[in-house]
Coordinates of C-alpha atoms and ligand atoms in Angstrom, one line a residue:
M98 CA 0.0 0.1 -0.1
S99 CA 3.2 2.1 -0.2
G100 CA 2.7 4.0 2.9
A101 CA -0.9 5.5 1.9
V102 CA -3.4 5.6 4.5
P103 CA -5.5 2.6 4.1
V104 CA -9.2 2.9 3.2
I105 CA -10.1 0.5 6.0
E106 CA -7.9 -0.6 8.8
V107 CA -9.0 -2.8 11.9
R108 CA -6.6 -2.7 14.9
E109 CA -6.6 -5.5 17.6
L110 CA -10.5 -5.9 17.0
K111 CA -12.4 -8.0 19.6
K112 CA -16.0 -9.0 19.9
Y113 CA -17.2 -11.3 22.5
F114 CA -20.8 -12.0 23.0
P115 CA -22.4 -13.0 26.4
L116 CA -24.0 -16.4 26.6
P117 CA -27.7 -16.5 26.6
R118 CA -29.2 -16.3 30.3
R119 CA -30.3 -20.0 30.1
Y120 CA -26.7 -20.8 31.0
P121 CA -26.3 -19.3 34.5
A122 CA -23.5 -21.5 35.4
Q123 CA -21.4 -19.6 32.9
A124 CA -22.5 -16.3 33.8
A125 CA -19.3 -14.9 33.0
A126 CA -18.5 -17.0 29.9
R127 CA -18.5 -15.4 26.5
V128 CA -18.4 -16.2 23.0
H129 CA -14.9 -15.1 21.7
A130 CA -16.2 -14.6 18.1
V131 CA -13.3 -12.2 17.2
D132 CA -10.2 -12.1 19.4
G133 CA -7.6 -9.5 18.4
V134 CA -7.7 -9.2 14.6
S135 CA -5.8 -6.5 12.8
F136 CA -5.4 -5.7 9.1
A137 CA -5.6 -2.9 6.6
I138 CA -7.1 -2.7 3.0
G139 CA -5.6 -0.1 0.5
R140 CA -7.5 1.7 -2.1
G141 CA -8.5 -0.6 -5.1
E142 CA -7.2 -3.5 -3.1
T143 CA -8.8 -6.9 -2.3
L144 CA -8.4 -8.7 1.0
S145 CA -9.9 -12.1 1.4
L146 CA -10.8 -13.3 5.0
V147 CA -10.9 -17.0 4.9
G148 CA -12.0 -19.6 7.4
E149 CA -14.4 -22.2 8.4
S150 CA -18.1 -21.2 9.5
G151 CA -17.9 -19.8 13.0
C152 CA -14.2 -18.5 12.9
G153 CA -15.5 -15.0 13.3
K154 CA -14.8 -13.6 9.7
S155 CA -18.5 -12.5 9.3
T156 CA -18.5 -10.9 12.7
V157 CA -15.4 -8.9 11.6
G158 CA -17.4 -7.7 8.5
R159 CA -20.4 -6.6 10.5
T160 CA -18.2 -4.8 13.0
I161 CA -16.6 -2.9 10.2
L162 CA -20.0 -1.8 9.0
G163 CA -21.1 -0.8 12.4
L164 CA -23.9 -3.3 12.5
T165 CA -22.3 -4.5 15.9
R166 CA -20.0 -2.5 18.3
P167 CA -16.7 -4.2 19.0
T168 CA -15.8 -5.3 22.5
A169 CA -12.5 -3.4 22.1
G170 CA -10.1 -2.4 19.3
E171 CA -10.5 0.2 16.5
V172 CA -12.1 0.5 13.0
R173 CA -10.9 3.1 10.8
L174 CA -12.1 4.5 7.4
D175 CA -9.6 6.6 5.7
G176 CA -7.6 7.0 8.7
V177 CA -10.6 8.2 10.9
R178 CA -11.8 6.1 13.8
I179 CA -15.5 5.0 13.1
D180 CA -16.1 2.1 15.7
N181 CA -17.0 4.6 18.5
L182 CA -19.3 7.1 16.5
P183 CA -22.8 7.6 17.6
A184 CA -25.3 6.3 15.2
G185 CA -26.1 9.6 13.7
R186 CA -22.6 10.3 12.6
L187 CA -22.1 6.6 11.4
R188 CA -25.0 6.7 9.1
P189 CA -23.6 9.1 6.3
L190 CA -20.3 7.0 6.4
R191 CA -22.4 3.9 5.5
R192 CA -22.9 5.3 2.1
R193 CA -19.0 4.7 1.7
M194 CA -19.1 1.0 2.9
Q195 CA -21.5 -1.5 1.4
V196 CA -22.4 -5.3 1.9
V197 CA -23.2 -8.0 -0.6
F198 CA -24.6 -10.9 1.2
Q199 CA -24.7 -14.8 0.6
D200 CA -28.2 -15.1 -0.1
P201 CA -29.5 -12.5 -2.5
F202 CA -33.0 -14.0 -2.3
S203 CA -33.5 -13.1 1.3
S204 CA -31.7 -10.0 1.1
L205 CA -33.9 -8.6 -1.6
N206 CA -37.4 -7.5 -0.9
P207 CA -39.5 -9.9 -3.0
R208 CA -42.4 -7.4 -3.2
L209 CA -40.2 -4.7 -4.6
S210 CA -39.4 -4.2 -8.3
V211 CA -35.6 -4.1 -9.2
R212 CA -36.2 -0.5 -9.9
E213 CA -37.5 0.2 -6.3
I214 CA -34.8 -2.0 -4.9
L215 CA -32.1 0.3 -6.5
A216 CA -34.0 3.4 -5.8
E217 CA -34.0 3.0 -2.1
P218 CA -30.3 3.5 -1.4
I219 CA -30.2 6.5 -4.0
A220 CA -33.0 8.3 -2.1
N221 CA -31.7 7.5 1.3
F222 CA -28.6 9.4 0.5
T223 CA -30.1 12.1 -1.9
L224 CA -27.9 10.9 -4.8
A225 CA -30.5 12.0 -7.5
R226 CA -32.5 15.2 -7.5
T227 CA -35.0 14.6 -10.2
R228 CA -37.0 11.5 -11.6
G229 CA -34.9 11.6 -14.8
E230 CA -31.7 11.5 -12.9
L231 CA -32.8 8.6 -10.6
A232 CA -34.0 6.7 -13.9
E233 CA -30.5 7.3 -15.4
R234 CA -28.6 6.2 -12.3
I235 CA -30.6 3.0 -12.2
A236 CA -30.0 2.3 -15.9
G237 CA -26.4 2.8 -15.3
L238 CA -26.2 0.5 -12.3
L239 CA -27.9 -2.3 -14.3
E240 CA -25.5 -1.8 -17.2
K241 CA -22.4 -1.9 -14.8
V242 CA -23.7 -5.3 -13.4
R243 CA -24.6 -6.5 -17.2
L244 CA -28.3 -6.7 -16.7
P245 CA -30.6 -5.7 -19.3
A246 CA -32.3 -2.3 -19.0
D247 CA -35.8 -4.2 -18.9
A248 CA -34.7 -5.8 -15.5
A249 CA -35.9 -2.7 -13.7
G250 CA -39.5 -3.4 -14.0
R251 CA -39.2 -7.2 -12.7
F252 CA -39.2 -8.6 -9.3
P253 CA -36.3 -10.9 -7.6
H254 CA -38.3 -14.1 -8.3
E255 CA -38.1 -13.7 -11.9
F256 CA -34.3 -13.9 -12.0
S257 CA -31.8 -16.8 -11.5
G258 CA -29.5 -17.0 -8.5
G259 CA -26.6 -15.3 -10.4
Q260 CA -28.7 -12.4 -11.7
R261 CA -30.2 -11.8 -8.4
Q262 CA -26.6 -11.5 -6.9
R263 CA -26.0 -8.9 -9.7
I264 CA -28.9 -7.2 -8.4
G265 CA -27.5 -7.2 -4.8
I266 CA -24.3 -5.8 -6.4
A267 CA -26.0 -3.1 -8.4
R268 CA -27.8 -2.1 -5.0
A269 CA -24.3 -2.1 -3.1
L270 CA -23.0 0.2 -5.9
A271 CA -25.9 2.6 -5.7
T272 CA -24.5 4.8 -3.1
E273 CA -21.0 4.9 -5.0
P274 CA -19.1 3.2 -2.1
E275 CA -15.4 3.1 -1.9
V276 CA -15.6 -0.4 0.0
I277 CA -17.7 -3.3 -0.6
I278 CA -17.8 -6.2 1.8
C279 CA -18.7 -9.5 0.1
D280 CA -19.8 -11.8 2.8
E281 CA -19.9 -15.5 1.3
A282 CA -21.2 -13.5 -1.8
V283 CA -20.6 -16.1 -4.3
S284 CA -20.8 -19.3 -2.0
A285 CA -24.4 -20.3 -2.8
L286 CA -23.9 -20.2 -6.7
D287 CA -23.0 -22.9 -9.1
V288 CA -19.3 -23.1 -10.2
S289 CA -19.8 -21.4 -13.5
V290 CA -22.0 -18.7 -12.2
K291 CA -19.4 -18.2 -9.3
A292 CA -16.7 -17.5 -11.8
Q293 CA -18.9 -15.0 -13.6
I294 CA -19.7 -13.1 -10.5
V295 CA -16.1 -13.1 -9.3
N296 CA -15.1 -11.8 -12.8
L297 CA -17.7 -9.0 -12.5
L298 CA -16.5 -7.9 -9.1
S299 CA -13.0 -8.0 -10.5
D300 CA -14.0 -5.8 -13.4
L301 CA -16.0 -3.5 -11.4
Q302 CA -12.9 -3.0 -8.9
D303 CA -10.8 -2.1 -11.9
E304 CA -13.4 0.4 -13.3
L305 CA -14.1 2.0 -9.9
G306 CA -11.1 1.6 -7.7
L307 CA -13.2 -0.2 -5.2
S308 CA -11.6 -1.9 -1.9
L309 CA -13.0 -5.3 -1.4
L310 CA -13.0 -7.4 1.7
F311 CA -14.0 -10.7 0.5
I312 CA -15.2 -13.0 3.3
T313 CA -15.4 -16.7 2.4
H314 CA -15.0 -20.4 3.7
D315 CA -13.5 -21.1 0.1
L316 CA -9.9 -20.5 -0.8
A317 CA -10.5 -21.7 -4.3
I318 CA -12.8 -18.8 -4.9
V319 CA -10.3 -16.1 -4.2
E320 CA -7.4 -17.5 -5.9
H321 CA -7.8 -15.3 -9.1
L322 CA -9.7 -12.3 -7.3
T323 CA -7.7 -11.4 -4.3
H324 CA -4.3 -9.3 -3.7
R325 CA -3.9 -10.6 -0.1
V326 CA -5.3 -13.5 2.0
A327 CA -5.8 -13.5 5.9
V328 CA -6.7 -16.8 7.3
M329 CA -9.0 -17.0 10.5
Y330 CA -9.3 -19.8 12.9
L331 CA -11.4 -19.4 16.0
G332 CA -11.4 -15.6 16.3
R333 CA -7.6 -15.0 15.3
I334 CA -5.6 -14.5 12.1
V335 CA -3.2 -17.6 11.9
E336 CA -1.7 -16.7 8.6
A337 CA -1.6 -13.5 6.4
A338 CA 0.2 -13.1 3.0
D339 CA 0.0 -11.8 -0.5
R340 CA -1.9 -14.1 -2.6
R341 CA 1.2 -15.3 -4.7
S342 CA 3.2 -16.3 -1.4
L343 CA 0.2 -18.0 0.1
F344 CA -0.7 -20.1 -3.1
A345 CA 3.2 -20.9 -3.5
R346 CA 3.7 -21.9 0.2
A347 CA 1.2 -22.0 3.0
W348 CA 3.0 -22.3 6.3
H349 CA 0.3 -22.7 8.7
P350 CA -1.1 -26.4 9.1
Y351 CA -4.6 -24.9 9.0
T352 CA -4.1 -23.1 5.7
Q353 CA -2.3 -26.0 4.2
A354 CA -5.5 -28.2 5.0
L355 CA -7.7 -25.2 3.5
L356 CA -5.4 -25.2 0.3
S357 CA -5.2 -28.9 -0.1
A358 CA -8.9 -28.8 -0.9
V359 CA -8.6 -26.1 -3.8
P360 CA -8.7 -28.0 -7.1
V361 CA -5.5 -28.0 -9.4
P362 CA -6.3 -27.0 -12.9
D363 CA -3.8 -29.6 -14.4
P364 CA -5.3 -33.0 -14.0
A365 CA -1.7 -34.6 -14.0
A366 CA -0.9 -32.3 -10.9
R367 CA -2.3 -33.4 -7.5
R368 CA -2.4 -31.8 -4.2
R369 CA -2.3 -34.1 -1.2
R370 CA -5.6 -33.7 0.5
T371 CA -5.5 -33.1 4.4
I372 CA -8.7 -33.9 6.0
L373 CA -8.9 -32.1 9.2
K374 CA -10.3 -34.4 12.1
G375 CA -12.5 -33.1 14.8
D376 CA -14.9 -30.3 15.0
V377 CA -13.7 -26.6 15.5
P378 CA -13.7 -26.3 19.3
S379 CA -16.2 -24.1 21.1
P380 CA -15.3 -20.2 21.0
V381 CA -16.7 -20.2 24.7
N382 CA -14.1 -22.7 26.1
L383 CA -11.0 -22.0 23.9
P384 CA -8.2 -24.4 23.9
T385 CA -5.1 -23.4 25.8
G386 CA -2.1 -22.5 23.7
C387 CA -2.4 -22.7 20.0
R388 CA -6.4 -22.7 19.4
F389 CA -5.6 -25.2 16.6
H390 CA -3.8 -27.9 18.6
T391 CA -6.8 -30.1 19.0
R392 CA -6.9 -30.6 15.3
C393 CA -3.5 -30.1 14.2
P394 CA -1.5 -33.1 12.8
H395 CA 2.0 -31.5 14.1
A396 CA 1.0 -30.6 17.5
F397 CA 3.8 -30.9 20.0
A398 CA 4.1 -30.0 23.8
R399 CA 4.5 -26.3 23.4
C400 CA 1.5 -25.9 21.1
R401 CA -0.8 -26.7 24.2
S402 CA 0.6 -24.3 26.5
E403 CA 1.8 -21.1 24.5
E404 CA -0.4 -19.3 22.1
P405 CA 1.8 -18.4 19.0
E406 CA 1.9 -14.7 17.7
L407 CA 1.9 -13.7 14.1
R408 CA 5.5 -13.4 13.0
P409 CA 7.1 -12.8 9.6
V410 CA 8.2 -15.8 7.5
G411 CA 8.8 -13.8 4.4
D412 CA 8.6 -10.3 2.7
A413 CA 4.8 -10.7 2.6
Q414 CA 3.9 -13.4 4.9
W415 CA 3.3 -13.9 8.5
V416 CA 2.2 -16.8 10.5
A417 CA 1.2 -17.7 14.0
C418 CA 2.7 -21.4 14.5
H419 CA 5.5 -22.8 16.7
L420 CA 6.3 -25.5 14.1
D421 CA 9.7 -24.0 13.3
A422 CA 10.5 -24.1 17.0
R423 CA 9.6 -27.8 17.4
P424 CA 12.5 -29.7 19.0
G425 CA 14.3 -31.5 16.2
G426 CA 11.9 -29.9 13.5
Ligands
SF4_51 FE1 0.0 -26.9 14.8 FE2 1.6 -26.2 16.8 FE3 1.6 -24.6 14.8 FE4 -0.6 -24.9 16.4 S1 1.5 -24.0 16.9 S2 -0.4 -24.8 14.1 S3 -0.7 -26.7 16.9 S4 2.3 -26.8 15.0

């Protein structure tokens, strides 16, 4: 990012949720959804936040958007802290940060036409002064996401899953944001449709200079889209790297397992598949030491007592793992 102020920066972000009251014996216990996460996204850059369901990646996205307040840490937009702003001051900033969710069918109001769906955010932020200007903006949005102009008069159920996601993207673009958070935005789509939507996002990024936070459980999706990757496990980032370094050599055993599931285009080449054993431990009762030690095929004594910190392992790669320090390793 060449020293420029990042568009989005999170510093030591923590989000703990209290347990429901039906567990009085654990009154002080909390769900450690996000537990000390830091990263920055530059202008026109894509960062992918990758991990299994429940690792806290969506909570990071929601916290950036101001949909939930952090327990500790900071969120900055263009260098200005926004996590502690009152709702009234946060609202105008929401125009600059938009989200595309996984399931466009449930996030698009089925009773509204596409025209009405797109008009809503434009009206909320007074981005069109006349009917003509509004119609022009809606036509421009449909063109950007490569939907025909007559889509404006139709309703969400009349479209395929991929087309509905294009409507979701058009709605996100309606406020002319600088940042779009894509929360499992292509996960529910067929493989070929996934690729089309990923290509669309990539083209829009080039055209509009968007910064993207791509939240996904699937490393394969981001291989051709992302600039950098941060891998999350149980509320912490366990590996962060630029795309090339991560796909060339993943250091963390968890990243290696995720990567082993990514299909290789050359049928002659094979990646040895690592199937992770066991379930992700509860984010209420976190394992001691390395949070991954209950599932790690390389765990040794130190892993059970000391939590590894992120440390650099190359020019553009950081890993939280003791493996290099294993006796005889
Ligand atoms: Fe595995 Fe130990 Fe590294 Fe954790 S610190 S990933 S348990 S080797």
